[in-house]
Coordinates of N, CA and C in Angstrom, one line a residue:
M1 N 43.1 -40.7 6.0 CA 42.8 -41.7 4.8 C 43.0 -40.9 3.5
R2 N 43.8 -41.6 2.8 CA 44.0 -40.9 1.4 C 43.0 -41.5 0.3
F3 N 42.6 -40.6 -0.4 CA 41.7 -41.2 -1.5 C 42.5 -41.0 -2.9
A4 N 42.0 -42.0 -3.9 CA 42.6 -41.9 -5.2 C 41.9 -40.9 -6.1
S5 N 40.7 -40.7 -5.9 CA 40.1 -39.7 -6.7 C 39.1 -38.8 -5.9
E6 N 38.5 -37.9 -6.6 CA 37.4 -36.9 -5.9 C 36.1 -37.9 -5.8
F7 N 36.1 -38.9 -6.7 CA 34.8 -39.5 -6.6 C 34.7 -40.4 -5.5
E8 N 36.0 -41.0 -5.1 CA 35.9 -41.9 -4.0 C 35.8 -41.0 -2.7
M9 N 36.1 -39.7 -2.7 CA 35.9 -38.9 -1.5 C 34.5 -38.6 -1.3
Q10 N 33.7 -38.5 -2.5 CA 32.3 -38.2 -2.4 C 31.5 -39.5 -2.0
L11 N 32.0 -40.7 -2.4 CA 31.3 -41.8 -1.9 C 31.7 -42.3 -0.4
A12 N 32.8 -41.6 0.1 CA 33.0 -41.8 1.6 C 32.2 -40.7 2.5
G13 N 31.5 -39.8 1.7 CA 30.7 -38.8 2.5 C 31.2 -37.3 2.5
Y14 N 32.4 -37.1 1.9 CA 32.7 -35.8 1.6 C 31.8 -35.1 0.8
G15 N 31.7 -33.8 1.0 CA 31.0 -32.8 0.2 C 31.7 -31.7 -0.1
L16 N 31.1 -30.8 -1.0 CA 31.9 -29.5 -1.5 C 31.6 -28.5 -0.4
T17 N 32.6 -28.0 0.2 CA 32.5 -26.8 1.2 C 33.1 -25.7 0.5
T18 N 32.3 -24.5 0.7 CA 32.8 -23.1 0.3 C 32.6 -22.2 1.5
A19 N 33.8 -21.6 1.6 CA 33.9 -20.6 2.8 C 34.2 -19.2 2.3
Q20 N 33.5 -18.1 2.8 CA 33.8 -16.8 2.6 C 34.4 -16.3 3.9
I21 N 35.7 -16.0 3.7 CA 36.6 -15.5 4.9 C 36.8 -14.0 4.7
L22 N 36.3 -13.1 5.6 CA 36.6 -12.0 6.0 C 37.8 -11.7 7.0
Y23 N 38.7 -10.8 6.6 CA 39.7 -10.7 7.5 C 40.2 -9.1 7.4
R24 N 40.7 -8.8 8.5 CA 41.2 -7.3 8.5 C 42.7 -7.3 7.7
M25 N 42.7 -6.2 7.0 CA 44.2 -5.9 6.5 C 45.1 -5.7 7.4
P26 N 46.4 -6.2 7.4 CA 47.2 -6.1 8.3 C 47.8 -4.5 8.7
D27 N 47.5 -3.6 7.9 CA 48.2 -2.3 8.1 C 46.9 -1.3 8.2
Y28 N 46.0 -1.9 7.9 CA 44.6 -1.1 8.0 C 43.5 -1.8 8.8
D29 N 43.4 -1.7 10.2 CA 42.7 -2.4 10.7 C 41.0 -2.1 10.4
S30 N 40.7 -1.1 9.8 CA 39.4 -1.0 9.5 C 38.9 -1.2 8.1
L31 N 39.7 -1.9 7.4 CA 39.5 -2.5 6.0 C 39.2 -4.0 6.2
L32 N 38.3 -4.4 5.5 CA 38.0 -5.7 5.5 C 38.3 -6.3 4.1
Q33 N 38.8 -7.4 4.0 CA 39.2 -8.1 2.7 C 38.5 -9.5 2.5
T34 N 38.1 -9.9 1.5 CA 37.4 -11.3 1.3 C 38.3 -12.2 0.6
Y35 N 38.3 -13.5 1.2 CA 38.9 -14.6 0.5 C 37.8 -15.8 0.5
I36 N 37.8 -16.5 -0.9 CA 37.0 -17.6 -0.8 C 37.8 -18.9 -1.0
W37 N 37.5 -19.8 0.0 CA 38.1 -21.2 0.0 C 37.0 -22.2 -0.4
Q38 N 37.7 -23.2 -1.1 CA 36.7 -24.2 -1.5 C 37.5 -25.5 -1.6
D39 N 36.8 -26.6 -0.9 CA 37.4 -28.0 -0.9 C 36.5 -28.9 -0.6
Y40 N 36.9 -30.2 -0.7 CA 36.0 -31.3 -0.2 C 36.1 -31.6 1.3
D41 N 35.1 -31.7 2.2 CA 35.3 -31.8 3.6 C 34.0 -32.5 3.9
L42 N 34.2 -33.1 5.3 CA 33.1 -33.8 6.0 C 32.3 -32.8 7.0
A43 N 31.1 -32.8 6.9 CA 30.1 -32.1 7.9 C 29.8 -33.1 8.9
P44 N 29.5 -32.7 10.1 CA 29.5 -31.4 10.6 C 30.9 -30.8 11.3
D45 N 31.8 -31.5 11.2 CA 33.0 -31.0 12.0 C 34.0 -30.3 11.1
F46 N 34.0 -30.5 9.8 CA 34.8 -29.7 8.8 C 36.1 -29.9 9.2
P47 N 36.9 -30.8 9.1 CA 38.4 -30.9 9.6 C 39.3 -30.2 8.7
E48 N 39.0 -30.3 7.2 CA 39.8 -29.7 6.4 C 39.6 -28.0 6.5
M49 N 38.5 -27.6 6.7 CA 38.4 -26.1 6.9 C 39.0 -25.6 8.1
Q50 N 39.0 -26.3 9.3 CA 39.6 -26.1 10.5 C 41.1 -25.9 10.3
K51 N 41.6 -27.2 9.6 CA 43.2 -26.9 9.3 C 43.4 -25.9 8.7
F52 N 42.6 -25.4 7.7 CA 43.0 -24.2 6.9 C 43.0 -22.9 7.7
L53 N 41.9 -22.8 8.6 CA 41.8 -21.7 9.5 C 42.8 -21.7 10.5
D54 N 43.3 -22.7 11.1 CA 44.4 -22.8 12.0 C 45.7 -22.4 11.4
F55 N 45.9 -22.9 10.1 CA 47.1 -22.5 9.4 C 47.1 -20.8 9.2
W56 N 45.8 -20.4 9.0 CA 45.6 -19.0 8.7 C 46.0 -18.3 9.8
K57 N 45.5 -18.5 11.1 CA 45.7 -17.9 12.3 C 47.3 -18.1 12.8
D58 N 47.9 -19.1 12.4 CA 49.3 -19.4 12.8 C 50.4 -18.5 12.1
N59 N 49.9 -18.5 10.6 CA 51.0 -18.1 9.6 C 50.7 -16.7 8.9
L60 N 49.6 -16.2 9.0 CA 49.2 -15.1 8.0 C 48.9 -13.9 9.0
D61 N 49.3 -12.7 8.6 CA 49.3 -11.5 9.3 C 47.8 -11.0 9.5
G62 N 46.9 -11.1 8.5 CA 45.5 -10.4 8.6 C 44.5 -11.3 9.6
P63 N 44.2 -10.6 10.6 CA 43.4 -11.4 11.7 C 42.0 -11.7 11.0
L64 N 41.3 -12.9 11.3 CA 40.2 -13.2 11.0 C 39.0 -12.3 11.5
H65 N 38.0 -11.9 10.8 CA 36.8 -11.1 11.1 C 35.6 -12.2 11.4
S66 N 35.5 -12.9 10.2 CA 34.3 -13.8 10.2 C 34.4 -14.8 9.1
V67 N 33.7 -15.8 9.3 CA 33.7 -17.0 8.3 C 32.3 -17.5 8.0
R68 N 32.0 -17.4 6.8 CA 30.5 -18.0 6.4 C 30.8 -19.0 5.6
Y69 N 30.0 -20.1 5.7 CA 30.3 -21.4 4.7 C 29.1 -22.0 4.3
A70 N 29.2 -22.6 3.2 CA 28.0 -23.6 2.7 C 28.6 -24.9 2.4
H71 N 27.8 -26.0 2.5 CA 28.3 -27.3 2.3 C 27.2 -28.2 1.5
K72 N 27.6 -29.0 0.4 CA 26.6 -29.6 -0.2 C 27.2 -31.0 -0.5
R73 N 26.6 -32.2 -0.1 CA 27.0 -33.4 -0.6 C 26.6 -33.7 -2.0
L74 N 27.6 -34.0 -2.8 CA 27.3 -34.1 -4.2 C 26.7 -35.4 -4.5
I75 N 26.9 -36.5 -3.8 CA 26.3 -37.7 -4.1 C 25.7 -38.2 -2.9
G76 N 24.3 -38.4 -3.1 CA 23.5 -38.7 -1.9 C 23.1 -40.3 -2.1
P77 N 22.7 -40.8 -1.0 CA 22.2 -42.1 -0.8 C 21.5 -42.7 -2.0
N78 N 20.5 -41.8 -2.4 CA 19.6 -42.1 -3.5 C 20.1 -42.0 -4.8
E79 N 21.3 -41.4 -5.1 CA 21.8 -41.4 -6.3 C 22.9 -42.4 -6.7
W80 N 23.2 -43.3 -5.8 CA 24.2 -44.2 -6.0 C 23.6 -45.5 -5.6
R81 N 24.0 -46.6 -6.6 CA 23.7 -48.0 -6.3 C 24.6 -49.0 -7.0
Q82 N 25.0 -50.1 -6.5 CA 25.9 -50.8 -7.0 C 25.3 -51.8 -7.8
I83 N 25.8 -52.1 -9.0 CA 25.2 -53.1 -9.9 C 26.1 -54.3 -9.7
A84 N 25.2 -55.4 -9.7 CA 26.0 -56.7 -9.3 C 26.1 -57.6 -10.5
G85 N 25.4 -57.3 -11.5 CA 25.4 -58.1 -12.8 C 25.9 -57.6 -13.8
E86 N 26.3 -58.3 -15.0 CA 26.7 -57.7 -16.4 C 26.1 -58.6 -17.5
I87 N 25.7 -57.8 -18.5 CA 24.9 -58.3 -19.8 C 25.7 -58.0 -20.7
T88 N 26.1 -59.2 -21.6 CA 27.0 -59.2 -22.6 C 26.3 -59.4 -23.8
L89 N 26.4 -58.5 -24.9 CA 25.8 -58.7 -26.2 C 26.8 -59.3 -27.2
H90 N 26.5 -60.2 -27.9 CA 27.6 -60.6 -29.0 C 28.9 -61.1 -28.3

């Protein structure tokens, strides 16, 4: 499903996901490098992050060591309500 804006994604349940990815340097296995990834994603399955990690495993040389992530829905049910009326002045 394609969304026209980030706001529509948030209304559909997407939240901001940030992942800290530790990976081994290709030439130096004892060194770890960090990479920060951030995108809108759906909890608890995180399909966007899974696609990115699959791409990493298939196309990049540095093997993954670990992934830590945090997720926060930016618009909750108590923060959004639809207004059905309109008041016109003048």
